[in-house]
CSV table of C-alpha atoms and ligand atoms in Angstrom, one decimal:
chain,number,residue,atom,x,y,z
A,69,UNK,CA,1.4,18.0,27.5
A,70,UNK,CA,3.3,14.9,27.3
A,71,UNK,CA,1.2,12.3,27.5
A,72,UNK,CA,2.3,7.9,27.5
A,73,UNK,CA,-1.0,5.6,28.1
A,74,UNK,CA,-1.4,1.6,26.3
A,75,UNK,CA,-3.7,1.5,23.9
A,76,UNK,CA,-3.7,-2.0,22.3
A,77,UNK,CA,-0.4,-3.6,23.5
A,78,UNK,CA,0.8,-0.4,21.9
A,79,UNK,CA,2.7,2.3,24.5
A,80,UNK,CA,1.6,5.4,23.1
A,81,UNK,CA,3.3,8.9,23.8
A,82,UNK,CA,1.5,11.9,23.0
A,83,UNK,CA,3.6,15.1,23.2
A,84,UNK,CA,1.6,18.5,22.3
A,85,UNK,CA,2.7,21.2,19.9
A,86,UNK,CA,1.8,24.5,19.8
A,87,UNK,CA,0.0,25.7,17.0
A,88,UNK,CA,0.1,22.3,15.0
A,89,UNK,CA,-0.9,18.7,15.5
A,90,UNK,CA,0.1,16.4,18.3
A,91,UNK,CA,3.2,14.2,17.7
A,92,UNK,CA,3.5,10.6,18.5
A,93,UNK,CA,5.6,7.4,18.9
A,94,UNK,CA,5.1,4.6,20.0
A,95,UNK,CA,6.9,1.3,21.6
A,96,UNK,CA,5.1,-2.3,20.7
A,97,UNK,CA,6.8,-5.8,21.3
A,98,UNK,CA,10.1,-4.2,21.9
A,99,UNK,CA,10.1,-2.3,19.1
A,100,UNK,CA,10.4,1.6,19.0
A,101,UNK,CA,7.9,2.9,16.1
A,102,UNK,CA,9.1,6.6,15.1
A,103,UNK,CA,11.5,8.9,17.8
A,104,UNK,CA,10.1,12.1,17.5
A,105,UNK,CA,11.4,15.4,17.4
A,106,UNK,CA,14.6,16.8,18.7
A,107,UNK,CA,13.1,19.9,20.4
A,108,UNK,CA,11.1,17.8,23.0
A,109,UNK,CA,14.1,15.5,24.0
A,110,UNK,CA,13.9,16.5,27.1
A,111,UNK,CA,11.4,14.9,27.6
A,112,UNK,CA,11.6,11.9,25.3
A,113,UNK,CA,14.6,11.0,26.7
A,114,UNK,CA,13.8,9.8,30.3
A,115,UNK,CA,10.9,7.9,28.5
A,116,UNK,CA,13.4,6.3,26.2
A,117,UNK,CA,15.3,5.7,29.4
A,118,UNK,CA,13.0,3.8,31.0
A,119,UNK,CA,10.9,1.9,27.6
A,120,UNK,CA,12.0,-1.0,27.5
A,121,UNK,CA,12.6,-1.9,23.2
A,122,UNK,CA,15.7,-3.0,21.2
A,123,UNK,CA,14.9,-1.6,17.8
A,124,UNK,CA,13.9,1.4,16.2
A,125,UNK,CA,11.5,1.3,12.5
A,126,UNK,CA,11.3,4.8,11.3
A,127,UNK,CA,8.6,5.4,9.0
A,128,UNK,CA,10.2,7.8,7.4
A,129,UNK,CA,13.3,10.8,7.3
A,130,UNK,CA,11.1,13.9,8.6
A,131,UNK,CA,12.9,15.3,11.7
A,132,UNK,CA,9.5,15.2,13.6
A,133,UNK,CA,10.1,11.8,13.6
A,134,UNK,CA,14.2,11.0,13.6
A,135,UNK,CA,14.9,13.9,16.0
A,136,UNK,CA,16.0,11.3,18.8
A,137,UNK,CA,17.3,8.9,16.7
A,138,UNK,CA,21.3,10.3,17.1
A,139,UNK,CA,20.8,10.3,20.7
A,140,UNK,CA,19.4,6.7,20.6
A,141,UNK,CA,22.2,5.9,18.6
A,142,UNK,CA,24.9,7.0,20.8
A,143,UNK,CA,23.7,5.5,23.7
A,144,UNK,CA,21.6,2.8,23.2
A,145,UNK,CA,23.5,1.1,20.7
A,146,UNK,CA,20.6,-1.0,19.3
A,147,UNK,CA,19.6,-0.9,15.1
A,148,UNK,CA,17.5,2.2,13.7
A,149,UNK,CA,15.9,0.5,10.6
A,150,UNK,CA,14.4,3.0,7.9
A,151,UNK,CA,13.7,2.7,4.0
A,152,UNK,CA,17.3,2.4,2.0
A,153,UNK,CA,15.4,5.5,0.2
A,154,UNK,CA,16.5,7.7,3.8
A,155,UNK,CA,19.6,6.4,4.8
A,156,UNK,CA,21.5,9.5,3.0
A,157,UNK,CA,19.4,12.4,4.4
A,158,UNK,CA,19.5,10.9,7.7
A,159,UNK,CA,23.3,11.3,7.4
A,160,UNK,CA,23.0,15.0,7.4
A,161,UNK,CA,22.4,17.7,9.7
A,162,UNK,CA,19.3,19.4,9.7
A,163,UNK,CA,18.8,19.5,5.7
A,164,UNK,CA,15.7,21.2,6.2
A,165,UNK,CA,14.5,24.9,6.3
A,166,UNK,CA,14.8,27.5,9.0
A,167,UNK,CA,11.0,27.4,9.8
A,168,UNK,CA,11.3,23.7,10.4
A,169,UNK,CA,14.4,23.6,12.4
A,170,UNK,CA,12.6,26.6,14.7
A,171,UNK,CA,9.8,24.1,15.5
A,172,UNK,CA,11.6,20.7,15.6
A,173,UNK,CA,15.0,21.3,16.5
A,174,UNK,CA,18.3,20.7,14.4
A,175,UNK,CA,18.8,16.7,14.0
A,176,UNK,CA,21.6,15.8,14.0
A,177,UNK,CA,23.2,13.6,11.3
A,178,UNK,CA,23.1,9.9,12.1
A,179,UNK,CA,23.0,6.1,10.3
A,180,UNK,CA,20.5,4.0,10.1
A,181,UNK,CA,20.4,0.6,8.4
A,182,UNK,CA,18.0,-0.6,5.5
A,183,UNK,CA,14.4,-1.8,6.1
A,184,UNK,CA,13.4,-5.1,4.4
A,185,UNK,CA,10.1,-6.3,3.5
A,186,UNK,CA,9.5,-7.2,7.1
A,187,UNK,CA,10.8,-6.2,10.2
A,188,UNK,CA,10.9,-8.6,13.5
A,189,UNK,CA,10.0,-7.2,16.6
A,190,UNK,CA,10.7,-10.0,19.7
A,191,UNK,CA,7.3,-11.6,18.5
A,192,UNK,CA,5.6,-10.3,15.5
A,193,UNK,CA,6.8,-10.3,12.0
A,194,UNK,CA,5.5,-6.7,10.7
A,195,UNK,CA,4.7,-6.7,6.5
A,196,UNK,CA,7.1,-2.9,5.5
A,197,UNK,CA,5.0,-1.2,2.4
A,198,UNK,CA,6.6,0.9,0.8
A,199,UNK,CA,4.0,3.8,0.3
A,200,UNK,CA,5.5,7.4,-0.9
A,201,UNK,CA,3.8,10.1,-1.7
A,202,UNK,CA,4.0,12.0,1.6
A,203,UNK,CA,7.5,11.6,1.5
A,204,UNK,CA,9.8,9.1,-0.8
A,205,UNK,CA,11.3,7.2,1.6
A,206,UNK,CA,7.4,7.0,3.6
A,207,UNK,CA,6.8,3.0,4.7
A,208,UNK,CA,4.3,1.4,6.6
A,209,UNK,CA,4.2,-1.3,9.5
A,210,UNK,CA,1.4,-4.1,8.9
A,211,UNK,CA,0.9,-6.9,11.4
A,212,UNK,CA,-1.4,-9.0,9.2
A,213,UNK,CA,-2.7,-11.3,12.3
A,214,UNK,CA,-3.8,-8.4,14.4
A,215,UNK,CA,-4.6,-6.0,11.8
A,216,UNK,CA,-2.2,-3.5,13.7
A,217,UNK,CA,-0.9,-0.8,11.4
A,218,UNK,CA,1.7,1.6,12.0
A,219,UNK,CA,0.7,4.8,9.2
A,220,UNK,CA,3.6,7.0,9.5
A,221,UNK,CA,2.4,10.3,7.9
A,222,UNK,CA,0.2,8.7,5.6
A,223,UNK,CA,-2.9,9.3,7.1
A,224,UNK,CA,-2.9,12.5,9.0
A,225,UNK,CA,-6.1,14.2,8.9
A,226,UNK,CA,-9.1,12.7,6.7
A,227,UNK,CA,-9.3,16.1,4.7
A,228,UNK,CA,-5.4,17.2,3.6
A,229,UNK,CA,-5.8,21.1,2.8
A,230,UNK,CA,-2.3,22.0,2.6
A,231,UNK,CA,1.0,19.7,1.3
A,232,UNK,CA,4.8,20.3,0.9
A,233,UNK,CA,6.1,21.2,-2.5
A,234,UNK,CA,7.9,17.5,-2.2
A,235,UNK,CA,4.6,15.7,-1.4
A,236,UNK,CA,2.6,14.2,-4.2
A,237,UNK,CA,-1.0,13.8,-4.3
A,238,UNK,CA,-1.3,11.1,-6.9
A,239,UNK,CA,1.2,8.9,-5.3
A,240,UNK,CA,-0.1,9.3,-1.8
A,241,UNK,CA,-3.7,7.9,-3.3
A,242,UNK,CA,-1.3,5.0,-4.9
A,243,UNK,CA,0.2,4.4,-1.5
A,244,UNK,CA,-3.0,4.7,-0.2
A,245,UNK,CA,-5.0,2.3,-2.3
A,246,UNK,CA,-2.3,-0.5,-2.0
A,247,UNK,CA,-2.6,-0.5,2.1
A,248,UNK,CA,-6.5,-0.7,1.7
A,249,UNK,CA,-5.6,-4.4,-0.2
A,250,UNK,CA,-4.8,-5.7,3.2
A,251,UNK,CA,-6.8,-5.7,6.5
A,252,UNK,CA,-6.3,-3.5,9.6
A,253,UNK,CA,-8.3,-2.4,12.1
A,254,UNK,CA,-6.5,-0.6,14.7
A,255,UNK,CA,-3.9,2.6,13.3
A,256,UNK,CA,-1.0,4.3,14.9
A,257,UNK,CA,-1.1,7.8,13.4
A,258,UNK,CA,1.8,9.9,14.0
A,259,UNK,CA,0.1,13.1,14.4
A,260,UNK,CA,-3.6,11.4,14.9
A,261,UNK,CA,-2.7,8.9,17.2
A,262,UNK,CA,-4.9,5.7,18.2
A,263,UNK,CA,-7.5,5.4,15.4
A,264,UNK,CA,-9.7,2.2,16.8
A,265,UNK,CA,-11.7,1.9,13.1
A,266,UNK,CA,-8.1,2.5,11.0
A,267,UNK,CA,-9.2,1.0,8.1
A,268,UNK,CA,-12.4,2.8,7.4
A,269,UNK,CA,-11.2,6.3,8.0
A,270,UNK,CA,-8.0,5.4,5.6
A,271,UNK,CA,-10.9,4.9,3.1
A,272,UNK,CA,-12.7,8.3,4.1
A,273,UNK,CA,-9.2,9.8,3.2
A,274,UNK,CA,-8.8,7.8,0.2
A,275,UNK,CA,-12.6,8.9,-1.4
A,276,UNK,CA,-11.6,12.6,0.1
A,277,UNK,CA,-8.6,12.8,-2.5
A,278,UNK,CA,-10.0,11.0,-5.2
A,279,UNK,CA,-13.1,13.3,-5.3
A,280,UNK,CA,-10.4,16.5,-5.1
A,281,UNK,CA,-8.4,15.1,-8.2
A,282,UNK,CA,-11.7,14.9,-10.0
A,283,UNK,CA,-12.5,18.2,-9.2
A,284,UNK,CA,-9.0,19.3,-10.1
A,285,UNK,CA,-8.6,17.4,-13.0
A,286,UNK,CA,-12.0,18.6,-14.2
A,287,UNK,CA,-11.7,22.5,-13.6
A,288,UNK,CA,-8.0,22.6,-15.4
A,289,UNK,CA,-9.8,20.8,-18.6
A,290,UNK,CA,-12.3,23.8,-18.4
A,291,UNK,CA,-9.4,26.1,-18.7
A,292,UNK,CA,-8.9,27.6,-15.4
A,293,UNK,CA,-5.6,27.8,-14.0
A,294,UNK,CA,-3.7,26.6,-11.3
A,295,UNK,CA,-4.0,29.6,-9.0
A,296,UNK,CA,-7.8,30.0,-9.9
A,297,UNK,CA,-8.3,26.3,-9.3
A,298,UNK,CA,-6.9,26.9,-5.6
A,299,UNK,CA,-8.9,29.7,-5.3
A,300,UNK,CA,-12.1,27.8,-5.9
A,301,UNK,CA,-11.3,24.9,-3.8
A,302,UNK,CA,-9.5,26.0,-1.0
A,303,UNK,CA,-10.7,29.8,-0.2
A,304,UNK,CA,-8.5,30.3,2.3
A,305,UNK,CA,-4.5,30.3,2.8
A,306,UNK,CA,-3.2,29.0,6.2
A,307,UNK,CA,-0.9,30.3,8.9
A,308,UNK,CA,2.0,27.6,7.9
A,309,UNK,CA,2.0,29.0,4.1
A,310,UNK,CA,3.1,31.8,5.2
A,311,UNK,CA,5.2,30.4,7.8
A,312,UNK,CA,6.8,28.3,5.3
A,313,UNK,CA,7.5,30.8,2.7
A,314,UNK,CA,5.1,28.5,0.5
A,315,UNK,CA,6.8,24.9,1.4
A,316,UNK,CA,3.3,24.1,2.5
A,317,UNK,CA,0.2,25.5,0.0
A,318,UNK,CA,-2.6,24.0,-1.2
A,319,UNK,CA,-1.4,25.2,-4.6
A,320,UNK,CA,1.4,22.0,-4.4
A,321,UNK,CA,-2.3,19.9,-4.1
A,322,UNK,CA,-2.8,21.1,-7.8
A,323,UNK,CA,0.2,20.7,-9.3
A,324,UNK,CA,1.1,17.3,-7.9
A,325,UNK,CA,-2.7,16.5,-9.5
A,326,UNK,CA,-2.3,18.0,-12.8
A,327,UNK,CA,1.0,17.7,-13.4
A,328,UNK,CA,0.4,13.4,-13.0
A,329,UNK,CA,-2.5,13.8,-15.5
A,330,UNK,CA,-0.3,15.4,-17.8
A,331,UNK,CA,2.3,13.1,-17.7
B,142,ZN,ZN1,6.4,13.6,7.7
């Protein structure tokens, strides 16, 4: 399925994946939000074709969402703007594992420029948070008269159950709480999609991984270890942990926790 329909003055495209969430982008005000993945350019491509936009914010350096960004580079010839915290991995060709190249496709090495604290599409100033924990180089996209925001990857699903070894749980809640300062309604998920009521399932997620770090937090004081605290609270092991050789377990949920309260 490949899917583009307006939802807000946003043009949203959809694109199905097998065995994993839907992807997204999404063009606003001239402004290309995220490009992607290089294994379904052929059909992103005749969409960027025709979309009419003359700037590209990436939230952040995954390759499910730069996978069309060398391609708009070489043709297009309009600014890719990402956080100066990607601009080196972007550089690079597919620095990411087998498993992931399978499913997204190898991007190819390209150069964005740095991000500011805002970022002007043809009429909107958008507010750029900087909000790691999903990845480091993760931002956000605020339009504070609308209450339109762009989330990247940083809100997902409401209940996370399995992270990658790089992802951090404490920081996301960080990133997390900051946004929550600020008013939205309407969210642009990447792998969610339109979320009309953004700003109270961001707080769903936020009490969600709060409660989980208490528990954590709380069963490592009584002595149990890591692997018996994953045990407890997440039962069962998914496909991609085994997928992933273990980039993705809810064991990395743990650590990221405990290893913050140690610190
Ligand atoms: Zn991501």
């Amino acid at each position: 399925m490949f899917e583009v329909y307006e939802r807000e003055n946003v043009t949203c495209v959809e694109i199905e994946v097998p065995n994993m969430p839907d992807l997204y982008l999404f063009v606003t005000d001239g402004m290309l939000v995220d490009t992607g993945a290089k294994s379904f350019e052929t059909k992103i491509i005749p969409f960027l074709q025709e979309a009419s936009f003359d700037k590209v914010a990436l939230t952040h350096s995954h390759e499910d969402h730069t996978g069309t960004a060398p391609w708009i580079q070489r043709n297009l010839h309009i600014p890719i703007y990402i956080s100066p915290l990607g601009i080196e991995v972007c550089s690079l060709t597919a620095p990411y594992p087998k498993y992931r190249q399978a499913v997204w496709g190898n991007r190819e090495g390209f150069h964005p420029l740095p991000i500011g604290d805002t970022i002007q599409s043809r009429n909107i100033e958008w507010n750029v948070f900087q909000t790691p924990g999903h990845a480091d180089d993760h931002i956000v996209l605020l339009d504070e008269e609308t209450g339109t925001l762009f989330s990247g990857d940083l809100y997902v699903s409401p209940k996370t159950k399995v992270i990658m070894r790089d992802e951090s749980i404490p920081q996301l809640i960080n990133s997390i709480r900051m946004v929550l300062t600020h008013d939205f309604g309407s969210m642009f998920c990447c792998h969610a999609g339109y979320i009309q009521d953004g700003k109270r399932k961001m707080q769903r997620k936020l009490d969600y991984l709060e409660n989980l770090s208490g528990e954590v937090k709380n069963l490592y004081e009584n002595g149990l270890s890591i692997e018996e605290i994953d045990q407890k609270l997440f039962r069962k092991k998914y496909p991609i942990t085994f997928v992933s050789d273990g980039e993705w377990d809810s064991l990395h949920i743990i650590t990221s926790v405990i290893d913050q309260s140690k610190s």
